[in-house]
C-alpha atoms as a printed R data frame, in Angstrom:
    type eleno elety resid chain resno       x       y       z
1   ATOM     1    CA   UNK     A     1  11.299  15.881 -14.128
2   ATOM     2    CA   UNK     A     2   8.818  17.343 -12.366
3   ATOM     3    CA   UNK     A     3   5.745  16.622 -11.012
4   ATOM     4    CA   UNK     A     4   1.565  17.626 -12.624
5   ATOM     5    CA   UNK     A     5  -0.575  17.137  -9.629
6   ATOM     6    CA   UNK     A     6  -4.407  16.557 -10.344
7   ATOM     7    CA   UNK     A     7  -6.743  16.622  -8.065
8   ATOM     8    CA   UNK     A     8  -9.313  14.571  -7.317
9   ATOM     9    CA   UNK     A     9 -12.044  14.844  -4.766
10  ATOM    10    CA   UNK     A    10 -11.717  12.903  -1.153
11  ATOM    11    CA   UNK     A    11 -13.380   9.985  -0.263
12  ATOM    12    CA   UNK     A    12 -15.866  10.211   2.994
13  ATOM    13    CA   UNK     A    13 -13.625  12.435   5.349
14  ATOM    14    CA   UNK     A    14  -9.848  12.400   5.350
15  ATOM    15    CA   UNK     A    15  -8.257   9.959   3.290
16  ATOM    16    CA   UNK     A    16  -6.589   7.000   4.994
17  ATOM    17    CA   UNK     A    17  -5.725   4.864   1.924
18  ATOM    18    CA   UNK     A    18  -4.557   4.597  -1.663
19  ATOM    19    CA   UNK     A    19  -3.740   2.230  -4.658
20  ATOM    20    CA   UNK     A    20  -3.703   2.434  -8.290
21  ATOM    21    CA   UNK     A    21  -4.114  -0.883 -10.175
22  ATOM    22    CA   UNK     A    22  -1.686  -2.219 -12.275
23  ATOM    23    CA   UNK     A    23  -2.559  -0.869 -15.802
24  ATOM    24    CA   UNK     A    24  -3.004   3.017 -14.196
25  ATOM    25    CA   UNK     A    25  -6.338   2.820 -15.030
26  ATOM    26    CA   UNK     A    26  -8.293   2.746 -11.825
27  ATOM    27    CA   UNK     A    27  -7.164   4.235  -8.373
28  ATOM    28    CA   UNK     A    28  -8.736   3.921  -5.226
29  ATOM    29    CA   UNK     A    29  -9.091   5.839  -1.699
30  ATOM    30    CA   UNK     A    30 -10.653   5.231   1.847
31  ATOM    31    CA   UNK     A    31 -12.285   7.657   3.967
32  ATOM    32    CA   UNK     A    32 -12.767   8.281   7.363
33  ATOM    33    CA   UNK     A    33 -14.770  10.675   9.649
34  ATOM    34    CA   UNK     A    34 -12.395  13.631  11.500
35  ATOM    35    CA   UNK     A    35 -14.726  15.391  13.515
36  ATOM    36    CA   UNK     A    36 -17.621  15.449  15.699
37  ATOM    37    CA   UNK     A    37 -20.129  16.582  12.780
38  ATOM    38    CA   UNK     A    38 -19.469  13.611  10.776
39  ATOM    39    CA   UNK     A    39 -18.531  10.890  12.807
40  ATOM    40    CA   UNK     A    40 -21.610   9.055  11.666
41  ATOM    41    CA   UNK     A    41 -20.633   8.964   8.176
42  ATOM    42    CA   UNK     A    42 -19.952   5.243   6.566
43  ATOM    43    CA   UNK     A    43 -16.530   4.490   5.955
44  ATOM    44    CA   UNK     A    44 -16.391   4.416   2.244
45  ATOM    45    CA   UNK     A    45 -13.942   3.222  -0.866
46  ATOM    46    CA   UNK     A    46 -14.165   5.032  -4.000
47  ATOM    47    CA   UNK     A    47 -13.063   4.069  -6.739
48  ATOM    48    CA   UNK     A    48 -12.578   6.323 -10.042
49  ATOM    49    CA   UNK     A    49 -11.499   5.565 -13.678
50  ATOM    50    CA   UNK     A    50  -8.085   7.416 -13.843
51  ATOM    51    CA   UNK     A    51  -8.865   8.031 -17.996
52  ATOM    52    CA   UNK     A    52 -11.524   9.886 -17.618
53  ATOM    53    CA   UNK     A    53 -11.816  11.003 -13.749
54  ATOM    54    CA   UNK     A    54 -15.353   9.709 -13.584
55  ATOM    55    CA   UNK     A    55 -16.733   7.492  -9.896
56  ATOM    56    CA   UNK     A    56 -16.526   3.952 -10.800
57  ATOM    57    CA   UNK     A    57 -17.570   2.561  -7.937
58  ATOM    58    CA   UNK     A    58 -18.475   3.345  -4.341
59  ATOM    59    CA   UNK     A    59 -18.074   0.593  -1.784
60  ATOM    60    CA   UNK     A    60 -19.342   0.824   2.352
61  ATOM    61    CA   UNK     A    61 -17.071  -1.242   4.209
62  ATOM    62    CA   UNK     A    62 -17.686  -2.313   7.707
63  ATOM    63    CA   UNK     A    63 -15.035  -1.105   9.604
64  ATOM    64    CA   UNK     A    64 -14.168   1.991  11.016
65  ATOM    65    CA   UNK     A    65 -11.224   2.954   8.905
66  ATOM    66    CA   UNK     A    66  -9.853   1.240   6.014
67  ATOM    67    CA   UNK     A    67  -5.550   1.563   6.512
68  ATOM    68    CA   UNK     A    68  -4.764   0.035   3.417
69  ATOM    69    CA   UNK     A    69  -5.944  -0.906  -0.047
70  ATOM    70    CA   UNK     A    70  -4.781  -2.624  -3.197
71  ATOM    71    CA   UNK     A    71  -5.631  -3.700  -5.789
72  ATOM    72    CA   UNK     A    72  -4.751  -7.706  -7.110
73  ATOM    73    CA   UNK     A    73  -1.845  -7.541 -10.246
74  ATOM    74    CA   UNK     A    74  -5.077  -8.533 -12.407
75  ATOM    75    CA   UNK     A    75  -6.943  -5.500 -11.408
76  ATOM    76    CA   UNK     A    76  -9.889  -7.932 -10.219
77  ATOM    77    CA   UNK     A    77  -9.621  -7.858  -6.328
78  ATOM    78    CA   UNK     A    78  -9.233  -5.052  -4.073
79  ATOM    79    CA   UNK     A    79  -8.186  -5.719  -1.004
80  ATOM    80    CA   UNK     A    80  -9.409  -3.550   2.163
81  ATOM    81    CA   UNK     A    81  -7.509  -3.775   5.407
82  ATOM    82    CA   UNK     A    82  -8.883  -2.119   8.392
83  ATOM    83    CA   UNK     A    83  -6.463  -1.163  11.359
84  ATOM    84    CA   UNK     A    84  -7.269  -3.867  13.171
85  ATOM    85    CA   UNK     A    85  -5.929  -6.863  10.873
86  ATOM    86    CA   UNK     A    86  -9.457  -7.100   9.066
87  ATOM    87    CA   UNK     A    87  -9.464  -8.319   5.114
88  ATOM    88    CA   UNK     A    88 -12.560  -7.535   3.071
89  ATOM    89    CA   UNK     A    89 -12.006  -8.236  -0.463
90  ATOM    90    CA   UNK     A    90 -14.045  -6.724  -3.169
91  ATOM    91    CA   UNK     A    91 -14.604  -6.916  -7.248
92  ATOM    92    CA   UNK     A    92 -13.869  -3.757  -7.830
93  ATOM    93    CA   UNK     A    93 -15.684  -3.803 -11.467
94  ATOM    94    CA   UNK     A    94 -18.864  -5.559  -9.679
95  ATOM    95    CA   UNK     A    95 -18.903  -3.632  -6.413
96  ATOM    96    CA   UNK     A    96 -19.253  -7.128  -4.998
97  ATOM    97    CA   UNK     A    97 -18.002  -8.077  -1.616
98  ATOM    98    CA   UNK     A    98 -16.276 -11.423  -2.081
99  ATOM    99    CA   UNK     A    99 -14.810 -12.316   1.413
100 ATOM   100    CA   UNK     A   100 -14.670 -10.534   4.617
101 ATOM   101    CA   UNK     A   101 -12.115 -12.209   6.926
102 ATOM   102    CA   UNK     A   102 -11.266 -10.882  10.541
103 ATOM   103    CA   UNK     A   103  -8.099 -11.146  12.680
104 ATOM   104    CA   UNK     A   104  -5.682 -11.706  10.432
105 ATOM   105    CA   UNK     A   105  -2.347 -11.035  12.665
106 ATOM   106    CA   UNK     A   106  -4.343 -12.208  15.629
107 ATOM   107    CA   UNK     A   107  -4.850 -15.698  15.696
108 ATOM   108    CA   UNK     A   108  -5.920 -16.715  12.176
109 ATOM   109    CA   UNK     A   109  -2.196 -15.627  10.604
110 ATOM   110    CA   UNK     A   110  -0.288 -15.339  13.727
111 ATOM   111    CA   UNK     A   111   0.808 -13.040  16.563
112 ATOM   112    CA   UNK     A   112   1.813  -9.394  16.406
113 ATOM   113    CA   UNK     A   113   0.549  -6.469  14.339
114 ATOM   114    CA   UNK     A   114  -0.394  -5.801  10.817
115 ATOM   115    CA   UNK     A   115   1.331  -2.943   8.536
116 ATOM   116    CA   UNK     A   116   1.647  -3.678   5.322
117 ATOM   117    CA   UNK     A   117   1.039  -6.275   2.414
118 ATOM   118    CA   UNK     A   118   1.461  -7.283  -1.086
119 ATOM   119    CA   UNK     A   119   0.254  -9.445  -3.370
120 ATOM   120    CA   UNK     A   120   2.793 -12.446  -5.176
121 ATOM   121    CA   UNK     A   121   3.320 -13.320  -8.181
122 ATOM   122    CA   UNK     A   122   1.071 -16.386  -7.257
123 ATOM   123    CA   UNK     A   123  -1.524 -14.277  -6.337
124 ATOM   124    CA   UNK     A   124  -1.438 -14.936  -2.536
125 ATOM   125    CA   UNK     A   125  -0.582 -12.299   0.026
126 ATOM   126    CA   UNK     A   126   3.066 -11.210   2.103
127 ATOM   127    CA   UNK     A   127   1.854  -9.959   5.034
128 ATOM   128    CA   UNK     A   128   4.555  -7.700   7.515
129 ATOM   129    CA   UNK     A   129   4.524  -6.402  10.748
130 ATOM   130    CA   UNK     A   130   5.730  -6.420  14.488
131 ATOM   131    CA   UNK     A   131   6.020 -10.476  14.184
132 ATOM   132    CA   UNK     A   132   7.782 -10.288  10.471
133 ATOM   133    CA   UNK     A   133   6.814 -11.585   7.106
134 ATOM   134    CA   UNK     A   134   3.742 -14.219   6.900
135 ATOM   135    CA   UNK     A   135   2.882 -15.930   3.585
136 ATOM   136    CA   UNK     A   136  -0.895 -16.222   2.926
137 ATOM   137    CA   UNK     A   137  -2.834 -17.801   0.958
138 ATOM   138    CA   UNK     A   138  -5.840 -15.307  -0.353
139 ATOM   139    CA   UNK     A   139  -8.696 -17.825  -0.725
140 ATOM   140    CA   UNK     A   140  -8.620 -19.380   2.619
141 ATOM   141    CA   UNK     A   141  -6.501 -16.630   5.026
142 ATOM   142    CA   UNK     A   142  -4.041 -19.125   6.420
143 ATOM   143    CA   UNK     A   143  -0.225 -18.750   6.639
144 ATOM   144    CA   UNK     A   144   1.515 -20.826   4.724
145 ATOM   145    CA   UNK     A   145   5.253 -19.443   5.573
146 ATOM   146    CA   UNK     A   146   6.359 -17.083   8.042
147 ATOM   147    CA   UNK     A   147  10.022 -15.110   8.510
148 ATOM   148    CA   UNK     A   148  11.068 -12.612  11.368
149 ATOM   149    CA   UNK     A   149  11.768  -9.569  10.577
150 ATOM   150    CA   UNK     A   150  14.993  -7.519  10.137
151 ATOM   151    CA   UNK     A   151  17.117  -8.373  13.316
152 ATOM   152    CA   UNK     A   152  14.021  -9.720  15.117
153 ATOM   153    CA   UNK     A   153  12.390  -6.160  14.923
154 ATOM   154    CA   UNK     A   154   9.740  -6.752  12.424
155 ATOM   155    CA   UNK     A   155   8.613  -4.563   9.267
156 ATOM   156    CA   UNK     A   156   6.869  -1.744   8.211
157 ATOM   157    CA   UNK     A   157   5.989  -1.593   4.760
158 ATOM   158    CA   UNK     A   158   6.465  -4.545   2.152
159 ATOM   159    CA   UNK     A   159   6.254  -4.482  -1.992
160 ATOM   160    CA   UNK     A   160   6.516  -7.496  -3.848
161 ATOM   161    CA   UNK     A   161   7.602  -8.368  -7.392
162 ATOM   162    CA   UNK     A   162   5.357  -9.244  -9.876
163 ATOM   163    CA   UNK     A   163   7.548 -11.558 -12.230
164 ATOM   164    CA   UNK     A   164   9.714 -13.193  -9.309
165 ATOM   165    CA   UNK     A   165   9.619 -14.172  -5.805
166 ATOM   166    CA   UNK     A   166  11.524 -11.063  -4.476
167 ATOM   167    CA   UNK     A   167  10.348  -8.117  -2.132
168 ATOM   168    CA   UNK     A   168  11.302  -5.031  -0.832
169 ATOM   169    CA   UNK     A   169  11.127  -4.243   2.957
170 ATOM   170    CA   UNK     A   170  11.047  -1.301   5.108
171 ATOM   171    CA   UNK     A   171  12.123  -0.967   8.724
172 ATOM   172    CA   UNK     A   172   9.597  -0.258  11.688
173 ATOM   173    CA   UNK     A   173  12.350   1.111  14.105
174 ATOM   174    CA   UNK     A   174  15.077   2.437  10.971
175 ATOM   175    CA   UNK     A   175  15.231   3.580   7.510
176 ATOM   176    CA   UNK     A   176  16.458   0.756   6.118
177 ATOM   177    CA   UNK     A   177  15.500  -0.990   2.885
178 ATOM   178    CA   UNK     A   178  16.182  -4.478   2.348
179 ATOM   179    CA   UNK     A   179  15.570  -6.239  -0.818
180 ATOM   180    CA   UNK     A   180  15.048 -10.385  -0.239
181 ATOM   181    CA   UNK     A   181  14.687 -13.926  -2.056
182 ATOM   182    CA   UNK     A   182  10.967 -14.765  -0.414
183 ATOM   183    CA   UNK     A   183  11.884 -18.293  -1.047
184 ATOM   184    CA   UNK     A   184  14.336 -19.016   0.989
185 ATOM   185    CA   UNK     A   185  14.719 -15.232   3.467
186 ATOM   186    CA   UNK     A   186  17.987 -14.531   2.310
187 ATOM   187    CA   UNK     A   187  18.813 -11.005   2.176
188 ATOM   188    CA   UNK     A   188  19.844  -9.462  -1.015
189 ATOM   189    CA   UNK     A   189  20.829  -5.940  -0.448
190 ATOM   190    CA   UNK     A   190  19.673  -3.327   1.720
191 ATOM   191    CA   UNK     A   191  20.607   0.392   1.725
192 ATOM   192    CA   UNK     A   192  19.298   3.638   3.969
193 ATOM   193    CA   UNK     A   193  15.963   5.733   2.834
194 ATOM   194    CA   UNK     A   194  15.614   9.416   4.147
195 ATOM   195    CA   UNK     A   195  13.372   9.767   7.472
196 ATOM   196    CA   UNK     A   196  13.334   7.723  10.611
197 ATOM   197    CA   UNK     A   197  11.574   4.930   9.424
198 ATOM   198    CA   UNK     A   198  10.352   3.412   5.920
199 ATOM   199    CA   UNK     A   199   6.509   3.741   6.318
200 ATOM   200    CA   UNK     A   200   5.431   2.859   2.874
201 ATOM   201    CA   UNK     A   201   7.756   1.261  -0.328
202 ATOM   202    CA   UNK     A   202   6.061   0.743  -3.717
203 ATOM   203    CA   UNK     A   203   7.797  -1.400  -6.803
204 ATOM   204    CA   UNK     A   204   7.110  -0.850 -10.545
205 ATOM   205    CA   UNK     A   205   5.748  -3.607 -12.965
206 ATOM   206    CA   UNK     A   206   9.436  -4.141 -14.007
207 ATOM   207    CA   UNK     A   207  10.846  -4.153 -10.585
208 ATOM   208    CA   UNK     A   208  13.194  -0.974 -12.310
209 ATOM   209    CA   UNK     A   209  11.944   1.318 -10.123
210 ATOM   210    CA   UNK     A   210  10.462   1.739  -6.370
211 ATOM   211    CA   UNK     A   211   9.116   4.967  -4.022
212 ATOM   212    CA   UNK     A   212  10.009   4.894  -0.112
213 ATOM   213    CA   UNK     A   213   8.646   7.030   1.730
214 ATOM   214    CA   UNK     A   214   8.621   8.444   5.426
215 ATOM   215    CA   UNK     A   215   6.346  11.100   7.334
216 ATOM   216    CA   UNK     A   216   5.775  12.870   3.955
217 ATOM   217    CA   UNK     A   217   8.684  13.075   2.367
218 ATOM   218    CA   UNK     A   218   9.058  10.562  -0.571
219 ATOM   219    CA   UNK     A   219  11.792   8.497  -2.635
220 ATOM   220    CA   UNK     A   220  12.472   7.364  -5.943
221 ATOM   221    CA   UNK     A   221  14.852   5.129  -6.681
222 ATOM   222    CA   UNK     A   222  16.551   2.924  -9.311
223 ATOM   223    CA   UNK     A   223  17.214  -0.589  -8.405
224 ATOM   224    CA   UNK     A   224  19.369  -1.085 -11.286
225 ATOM   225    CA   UNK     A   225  22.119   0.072  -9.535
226 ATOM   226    CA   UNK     A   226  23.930  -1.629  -6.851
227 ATOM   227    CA   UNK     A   227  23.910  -0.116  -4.385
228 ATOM   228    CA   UNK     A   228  19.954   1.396  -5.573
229 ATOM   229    CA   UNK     A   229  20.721   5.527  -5.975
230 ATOM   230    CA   UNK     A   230  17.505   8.013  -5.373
231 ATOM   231    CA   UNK     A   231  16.459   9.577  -8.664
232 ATOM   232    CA   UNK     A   232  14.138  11.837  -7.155
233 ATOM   233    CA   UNK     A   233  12.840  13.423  -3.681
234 ATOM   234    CA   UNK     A   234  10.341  15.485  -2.508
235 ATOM   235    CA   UNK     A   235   7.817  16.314  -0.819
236 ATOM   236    CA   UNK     A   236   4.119  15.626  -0.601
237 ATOM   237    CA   UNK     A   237   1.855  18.787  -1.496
238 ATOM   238    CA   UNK     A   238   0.701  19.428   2.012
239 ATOM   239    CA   UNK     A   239   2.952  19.388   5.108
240 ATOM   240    CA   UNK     A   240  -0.366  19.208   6.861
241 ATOM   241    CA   UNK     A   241   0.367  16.354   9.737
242 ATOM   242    CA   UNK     A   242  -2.311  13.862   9.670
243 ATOM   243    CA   UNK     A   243  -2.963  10.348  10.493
244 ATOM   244    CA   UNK     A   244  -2.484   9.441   6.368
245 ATOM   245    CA   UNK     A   245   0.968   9.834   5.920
246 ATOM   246    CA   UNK     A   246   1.367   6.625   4.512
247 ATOM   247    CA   UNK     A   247  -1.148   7.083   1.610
248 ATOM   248    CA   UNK     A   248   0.686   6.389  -1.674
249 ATOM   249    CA   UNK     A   249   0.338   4.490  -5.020
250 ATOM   250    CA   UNK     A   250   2.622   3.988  -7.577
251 ATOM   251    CA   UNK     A   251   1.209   2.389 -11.426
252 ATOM   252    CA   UNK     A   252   3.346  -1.018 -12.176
253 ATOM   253    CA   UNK     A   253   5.019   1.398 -14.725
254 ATOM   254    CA   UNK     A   254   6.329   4.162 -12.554
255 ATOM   255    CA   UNK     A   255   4.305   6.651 -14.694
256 ATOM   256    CA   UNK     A   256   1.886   7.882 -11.953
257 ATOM   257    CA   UNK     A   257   1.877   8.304  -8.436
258 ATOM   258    CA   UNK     A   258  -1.242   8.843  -6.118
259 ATOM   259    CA   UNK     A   259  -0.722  10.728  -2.739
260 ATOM   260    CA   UNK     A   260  -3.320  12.024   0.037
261 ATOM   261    CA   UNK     A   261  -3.419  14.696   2.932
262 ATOM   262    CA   UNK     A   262  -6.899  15.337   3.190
263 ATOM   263    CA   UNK     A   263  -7.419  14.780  -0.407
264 ATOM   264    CA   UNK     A   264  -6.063  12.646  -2.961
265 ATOM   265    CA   UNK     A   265  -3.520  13.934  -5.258
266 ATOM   266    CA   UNK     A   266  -2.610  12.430  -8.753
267 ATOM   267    CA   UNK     A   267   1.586  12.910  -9.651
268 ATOM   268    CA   UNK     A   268   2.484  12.108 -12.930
269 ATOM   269    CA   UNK     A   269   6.152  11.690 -12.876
């Protein structure tokens, strides 16, 4: 099929981050500053009701740019990371900051850097990166597992399950996708994604269906199969190289997708 795109205006400056919560009701983006004129400009998350395209909230976060957001599989967290390994958490209905921790991935979590994370069925938090997969618990910030990566090379991107304790990996230094039992690390299966590199991996409510994608060009495929098979690629509406090629969001039941270049971009598949 193909893809409706409607567009929605940015947040503050070019868009660094996306998420859509699990109903498809309410998306989010981060903004960031990209030029001398507006380099004082606040950081901000905005968040819009998807049925009616309206501003729900707008939230000033303290760092200088948010690389990730998402949103908890109740819809009542957000999560902001900044690019440092700093966690704000926010009620996204409230505009309510709830908890701000710092240095997650350096020192309170463990060593190496933050890329990507997910929430569990539990609730709590996989956290990946250059030092592999950490297990967190979201009230207090501390690791309560931790995994290397693929071959001792870490991860890039990460999507958990929502009704068991499986995720989905991507490589930092290959394409490869690996699916894995979180309780004990055992690999599943793994097959190759387009691109040099799996930079961001998104799962569906069912765990049916997930979206890789690399440097712009996107993914989707059914895990049904064995090995999965792509249903779909393609492209994201801009080839415009920025620093927000990892900005996607896919709704738990594959029926939207939210991408960015310097704006956000609503896909209905």
């Amino acid at each position: 099929a193909g893809l409706a795109a409607t567009l929605f205006h940015p947040a503050n400056g070019a868009v660094t981050a996306a998420a859509m919560s699990a109903d498809g009701r309410f998306g989010a983006a981060a903004g960031r500053s990209i030029g001398e004129w507006d380099r004082e400009r606040v950081p901000q998350v905005v968040v819009w009701d998807l049925t009616d395209r309206s501003v729900s909230r707008v939230l000033d976060v303290s760092f200088d740019i948010v690389a990730q957001l998402r949103f908890s599989p109740d819809g009542a967290r957000l999560l902001a990371r900044s690019e440092s390994g700093q966690f704000q958490i926010w009620n996204p209905s409230t505009g309510e900051l709830a908890h701000d921790f710092g240095g997650i991935g350096f020192g309170v979590v463990g060593d190496g850097q933050v890329r990507d994370f997910d929430f569990l069925p539990s609730g709590d938090l996989v956290v990946v990166g250059s030092a592999g997969a950490q297990f967190v618990d979201v009230d207090t910030f501390r690791m309560t597992a931790k995994w290397p990566g693929r071959d001792g090379g870490g991860f890039r991107s990460v999507a958990a399950f929502r009704d068991r304790l499986e995720i989905l990996t991507g490589g930092s230094a290959s394409p490869v996708v690996s699916l894995w039992n979180a309780g004990d690390a055992s690999r599943m299966q793994e097959w190759q994604a387009s691109g040099s590199r799996v930079d961001v991996i998104r799962v569906t409510e069912s765990g049916d269906i997930a979206l890789t994608g690399s440097s712009g060009r996107y993914q989707i495929w059914d895990l049904r199969d064995s090995p999965s098979v792509p249903l779909q690629q393609f492209a994201r509406a801009s080839q415009n190289r920025t620093y927000d090629h990892r900005v996607a969001a896919l709704s738990r039941d594959g029926a939207a997708l939210l991408l960015a270049t310097n704006q956000a971009d609503d896909y209905r598949l």
